């Protein structure tokens, strides 16, 4: 048995993909599928603010792609929103403050539909939670999970739309979040009767040291048949990712002054 660490890459069928938006941009991404089994569910990842280091490789999303296809039979679709760059490459266009990004979200959902990926959930982190609330209520989306929602770009009407729709919505809110803490989050999300707000003791906005808790909460909703917590060891082939490319971008930040 080998210990699963932050750089552990478990077996999966990994494919570089491109998404084409309705306004003519090409976005770069990756789809990671279970190596042997068909996926039980699909996780579309919407990353943190790109002007502050957010990208498809922001650490929680990267580790989800490394582990969840093997540990939970979950397909993980990650991509860079417009103007965002990572090791995978740079998506066309420019950051548009959650306006043009509506086409990016739609392109990812459309890709999942055409690829016949099952049980599609959106998992947004920080800026990605605003995109989820604003643009995630599409017919092929089963539900959504919000990591550190700041409620910065989204508006009350978006919460009201989720309330009226009734699809499941879970918010994981760090105890020491810099922007929205559990007590206030429960007040803000109270307009959504089905919203589940989970305060995570000791956690911060960037989830450093709390990846395992986040992944467990995701799996609990996307594939409830999996025993939790997820194992910390793996008895099988395992690769090690080269994390040197993320030495200064391991986590996304969310400050008033862009990088």
Protein backbone atom coordinates (compact mmCIF):
# COMPACT_ATOMS: atom_id res chain seq x y z
CA UNK A 1 0.00 0.00 0.00
CA UNK A 2 1.25 3.47 -0.88
CA UNK A 3 0.26 6.65 0.94
CA UNK A 4 -1.79 9.08 -1.14
CA UNK A 5 -0.22 12.54 -1.00
CA UNK A 6 -0.88 15.83 -2.72
CA UNK A 7 1.16 14.80 -5.77
CA UNK A 8 -0.25 11.26 -6.06
CA UNK A 9 -1.86 10.57 -9.43
CA UNK A 10 -4.05 7.47 -9.44
CA UNK A 11 -4.98 5.58 -12.63
CA UNK A 12 -7.50 7.20 -14.98
CA UNK A 13 -8.17 7.72 -18.66
CA UNK A 14 -7.03 11.31 -19.14
CA UNK A 15 -7.73 13.31 -22.27
CA UNK A 16 -6.89 16.88 -23.19
CA UNK A 17 -10.06 18.54 -24.45
CA UNK A 18 -11.11 21.80 -26.04
CA UNK A 19 -14.42 23.57 -25.51
CA UNK A 20 -15.93 25.93 -28.06
CA UNK A 21 -18.06 28.75 -26.74
CA UNK A 22 -21.10 30.26 -28.41
CA UNK A 23 -19.14 33.48 -28.91
CA UNK A 24 -16.37 31.67 -30.78
CA UNK A 25 -13.62 31.10 -28.22
CA UNK A 26 -11.61 27.91 -27.67
CA UNK A 27 -11.07 26.92 -24.05
CA UNK A 28 -8.53 24.31 -22.98
CA UNK A 29 -9.24 21.58 -20.46
CA UNK A 30 -8.94 17.97 -19.41
CA UNK A 31 -11.36 15.11 -18.86
CA UNK A 32 -10.34 12.37 -16.42
CA UNK A 33 -12.43 9.19 -16.52
CA UNK A 34 -12.25 6.00 -14.42
CA UNK A 35 -9.62 3.68 -15.86
CA UNK A 36 -11.89 0.64 -16.07
CA UNK A 37 -15.46 1.34 -14.99
CA UNK A 38 -17.96 3.69 -16.59
CA UNK A 39 -18.36 6.85 -14.51
CA UNK A 40 -21.19 6.99 -12.00
CA UNK A 41 -21.22 10.78 -11.95
CA UNK A 42 -19.49 13.80 -13.46
CA UNK A 43 -17.91 16.80 -11.78
CA UNK A 44 -17.56 19.97 -13.84
CA UNK A 45 -15.01 22.19 -12.07
CA UNK A 46 -15.29 25.99 -12.09
CA UNK A 47 -12.07 27.45 -10.74
CA UNK A 48 -11.30 30.51 -8.56
CA UNK A 49 -10.67 34.02 -9.81
CA UNK A 50 -8.16 33.91 -12.70
CA UNK A 51 -6.87 37.44 -12.07
CA UNK A 52 -5.67 36.22 -8.68
CA UNK A 53 -4.13 32.86 -9.56
CA UNK A 54 -7.23 30.72 -10.08
CA UNK A 55 -7.11 28.12 -12.86
CA UNK A 56 -8.13 24.56 -13.70
CA UNK A 57 -5.09 23.34 -11.73
CA UNK A 58 -5.97 25.14 -8.48
CA UNK A 59 -5.04 22.54 -5.91
CA UNK A 60 -8.42 21.12 -4.81
CA UNK A 61 -9.58 20.70 -8.41
CA UNK A 62 -6.25 19.19 -9.47
CA UNK A 63 -6.35 16.67 -6.64
CA UNK A 64 -9.94 15.78 -7.47
CA UNK A 65 -8.82 14.85 -10.98
CA UNK A 66 -5.90 12.86 -9.57
CA UNK A 67 -8.02 10.80 -7.17
CA UNK A 68 -11.76 10.71 -7.76
CA UNK A 69 -11.86 8.70 -11.02
CA UNK A 70 -10.05 5.86 -9.24
CA UNK A 71 -11.50 6.19 -5.74
CA UNK A 72 -15.12 7.01 -6.58
CA UNK A 73 -15.77 6.33 -10.30
CA UNK A 74 -16.33 10.05 -10.86
CA UNK A 75 -15.45 11.76 -14.14
CA UNK A 76 -13.68 15.08 -13.55
CA UNK A 77 -13.92 17.78 -16.22
CA UNK A 78 -11.64 20.77 -15.64
CA UNK A 79 -11.03 23.72 -17.93
CA UNK A 80 -9.63 27.23 -17.98
CA UNK A 81 -12.24 29.95 -18.36
CA UNK A 82 -11.61 32.67 -20.92
CA UNK A 83 -8.21 34.30 -20.65
CA UNK A 84 -6.99 31.84 -18.00
CA UNK A 85 -3.66 30.05 -18.29
CA UNK A 86 -2.20 26.92 -16.69
CA UNK A 87 0.21 24.15 -17.64
CA UNK A 88 -2.51 22.85 -20.00
CA UNK A 89 -2.38 26.13 -21.93
CA UNK A 90 -4.23 29.40 -22.22
CA UNK A 91 -7.89 29.68 -23.10
CA UNK A 92 -8.74 32.31 -25.68
CA UNK A 93 -10.37 35.58 -24.75
CA UNK A 94 -10.03 37.76 -21.66
CA UNK A 95 -11.43 37.69 -18.16
CA UNK A 96 -14.90 39.26 -18.27
CA UNK A 97 -15.94 39.63 -14.62
CA UNK A 98 -18.54 36.83 -14.75
CA UNK A 99 -20.30 38.19 -17.85
CA UNK A 100 -18.81 36.45 -20.89
CA UNK A 101 -18.02 33.47 -18.67
CA UNK A 102 -21.64 32.42 -19.01
CA UNK A 103 -20.65 31.03 -22.43
CA UNK A 104 -17.75 29.13 -20.84
CA UNK A 105 -20.03 27.40 -18.35
CA UNK A 106 -22.52 26.57 -21.11
CA UNK A 107 -19.74 25.10 -23.28
CA UNK A 108 -18.61 22.78 -20.48
CA UNK A 109 -22.14 21.56 -19.81
CA UNK A 110 -22.70 21.06 -23.53
CA UNK A 111 -19.47 19.04 -23.79
CA UNK A 112 -20.63 16.77 -20.98
CA UNK A 113 -23.96 16.28 -22.73
CA UNK A 114 -22.41 15.40 -26.09
CA UNK A 115 -19.92 13.04 -24.40
CA UNK A 116 -22.89 11.38 -22.66
CA UNK A 117 -21.34 11.87 -19.24
CA UNK A 118 -23.77 10.85 -16.48
CA UNK A 119 -25.18 12.63 -13.43
CA UNK A 120 -23.53 16.01 -14.02
CA UNK A 121 -22.79 18.19 -11.00
CA UNK A 122 -21.06 21.55 -10.99
CA UNK A 123 -18.41 22.12 -8.33
CA UNK A 124 -17.43 25.78 -8.11
CA UNK A 125 -14.73 27.28 -5.92
CA UNK A 126 -14.71 30.98 -4.94
CA UNK A 127 -15.27 32.88 -8.23
CA UNK A 128 -16.45 29.54 -9.63
CA UNK A 129 -19.31 29.52 -7.10
CA UNK A 130 -20.62 32.78 -8.52
CA UNK A 131 -20.53 31.30 -12.02
CA UNK A 132 -22.33 28.22 -10.70
CA UNK A 133 -25.12 30.23 -9.10
CA UNK A 134 -25.46 32.54 -12.10
CA UNK A 135 -25.27 30.04 -14.95
CA UNK A 136 -25.49 26.50 -13.57
CA UNK A 137 -29.25 25.95 -13.77
CA UNK A 138 -29.15 24.10 -17.08
CA UNK A 139 -31.32 21.05 -17.85
CA UNK A 140 -28.44 18.55 -17.76
CA UNK A 141 -27.16 19.64 -14.33
CA UNK A 142 -28.23 17.48 -11.39
CA UNK A 143 -26.99 19.78 -8.63
CA UNK A 144 -24.12 21.93 -7.42
CA UNK A 145 -21.50 22.17 -4.69
CA UNK A 146 -20.02 25.52 -3.71
CA UNK A 147 -16.58 25.78 -2.10
CA UNK A 148 -15.92 29.04 -0.23
CA UNK A 149 -18.74 31.04 -1.84
CA UNK A 150 -18.02 34.81 -1.57
CA UNK A 151 -21.32 35.82 -3.23
CA UNK A 152 -19.41 38.59 -4.95
CA UNK A 153 -20.70 38.59 -8.54
CA UNK A 154 -23.94 36.66 -8.06
CA UNK A 155 -27.07 38.47 -6.88
CA UNK A 156 -30.07 37.60 -4.70
CA UNK A 157 -32.08 36.82 -7.83
CA UNK A 158 -29.74 33.97 -8.63
CA UNK A 159 -30.33 32.40 -5.22
CA UNK A 160 -34.04 32.89 -5.76
CA UNK A 161 -33.80 31.02 -9.06
CA UNK A 162 -32.17 28.04 -7.33
CA UNK A 163 -34.85 28.17 -4.66
CA UNK A 164 -37.61 28.07 -7.27
CA UNK A 165 -35.92 25.28 -9.20
CA UNK A 166 -35.38 22.98 -6.21
CA UNK A 167 -32.20 21.25 -7.36
CA UNK A 168 -29.74 20.29 -4.60
CA UNK A 169 -27.24 22.93 -3.59
CA UNK A 170 -24.49 22.43 -1.01
CA UNK A 171 -22.16 25.15 0.27
CA UNK A 172 -18.95 24.25 2.10
CA UNK A 173 -18.01 27.31 4.11
CA UNK A 174 -14.69 27.55 5.99
CA UNK A 175 -14.84 28.60 9.62
CA UNK A 176 -12.17 31.23 8.98
CA UNK A 177 -13.14 32.28 5.46
CA UNK A 178 -12.01 35.81 4.58
CA UNK A 179 -15.25 36.72 2.80
CA UNK A 180 -18.25 34.71 3.98
CA UNK A 181 -18.25 32.69 7.20
CA UNK A 182 -20.75 29.98 8.20
CA UNK A 183 -23.18 32.09 10.27
CA UNK A 184 -23.57 34.74 7.57
CA UNK A 185 -23.66 32.09 4.86
CA UNK A 186 -26.61 30.40 6.56
CA UNK A 187 -28.43 33.74 6.57
CA UNK A 188 -27.67 34.48 2.92
CA UNK A 189 -28.61 30.99 1.73
CA UNK A 190 -31.77 30.81 3.86
CA UNK A 191 -33.77 31.92 0.81
CA UNK A 192 -32.92 28.56 -0.80
CA UNK A 193 -34.89 25.97 1.20
CA UNK A 194 -32.96 23.01 -0.19
CA UNK A 195 -29.53 24.61 0.34
CA UNK A 196 -27.26 22.73 2.72
CA UNK A 197 -24.67 24.99 4.33
CA UNK A 198 -21.82 23.08 5.97
CA UNK A 199 -19.41 24.98 8.16
CA UNK A 200 -15.97 23.37 8.17
CA UNK A 201 -14.16 23.86 11.46
CA UNK A 202 -10.64 25.23 11.22
CA UNK A 203 -10.72 25.65 7.43
CA UNK A 204 -9.80 28.77 5.43
CA UNK A 205 -10.83 30.08 2.02
CA UNK A 206 -8.06 28.22 0.19
CA UNK A 207 -8.71 24.81 1.83
CA UNK A 208 -4.99 24.23 2.43
CA UNK A 209 -4.78 21.10 4.55
CA UNK A 210 -8.49 20.33 4.10
CA UNK A 211 -8.60 18.82 0.62
CA UNK A 212 -9.60 15.41 1.96
CA UNK A 213 -12.66 16.83 3.72
CA UNK A 214 -13.72 18.63 0.56
CA UNK A 215 -13.33 15.54 -1.61
CA UNK A 216 -15.29 13.44 0.88
CA UNK A 217 -18.18 15.91 0.80
CA UNK A 218 -18.17 15.90 -3.02
CA UNK A 219 -18.19 12.11 -3.21
CA UNK A 220 -20.97 11.88 -0.62
CA UNK A 221 -23.26 13.68 -3.06
CA UNK A 222 -22.05 12.44 -6.42
CA UNK A 223 -21.62 8.77 -5.52
CA UNK A 224 -23.20 8.00 -2.13
CA UNK A 225 -22.40 4.27 -2.46
CA UNK A 226 -18.69 4.96 -1.80
CA UNK A 227 -17.54 4.37 1.76
CA UNK A 228 -16.16 7.47 3.44
CA UNK A 229 -13.73 8.82 4.36
CA UNK A 230 -11.87 8.07 1.15
CA UNK A 231 -8.81 5.87 1.69
CA UNK A 232 -5.47 7.50 2.38
CA UNK A 233 -3.56 4.64 0.76
CA UNK A 234 -3.62 2.98 -2.65
CA UNK A 235 -2.73 -0.59 -3.53
CA UNK A 236 -1.92 -0.29 -7.21
CA UNK A 237 -0.04 1.76 -9.78
CA UNK A 238 0.53 5.38 -8.83
CA UNK A 239 2.38 8.22 -10.47
CA UNK A 240 3.77 11.38 -8.94
CA UNK A 241 2.89 14.72 -10.46
CA UNK A 242 5.54 17.33 -11.01
CA UNK A 243 4.24 20.17 -8.88
CA UNK A 244 7.13 22.54 -9.59
CA UNK A 245 4.99 24.42 -12.10
CA UNK A 246 2.70 25.44 -9.26
CA UNK A 247 5.40 26.62 -6.87
CA UNK A 248 3.92 30.13 -6.83
CA UNK A 249 0.36 29.17 -7.79
CA UNK A 250 -0.44 26.23 -5.53
CA UNK A 251 -3.53 27.96 -4.26
CA UNK A 252 -5.66 30.68 -5.71
CA UNK A 253 -5.84 33.91 -3.78
CA UNK A 254 -8.71 36.32 -3.54
CA UNK A 255 -7.44 39.76 -2.61
CA UNK A 256 -8.51 43.25 -3.51
CA UNK A 257 -5.35 43.85 -5.55
CA UNK A 258 -4.83 41.50 -8.53
CA UNK A 259 -1.52 39.80 -9.04
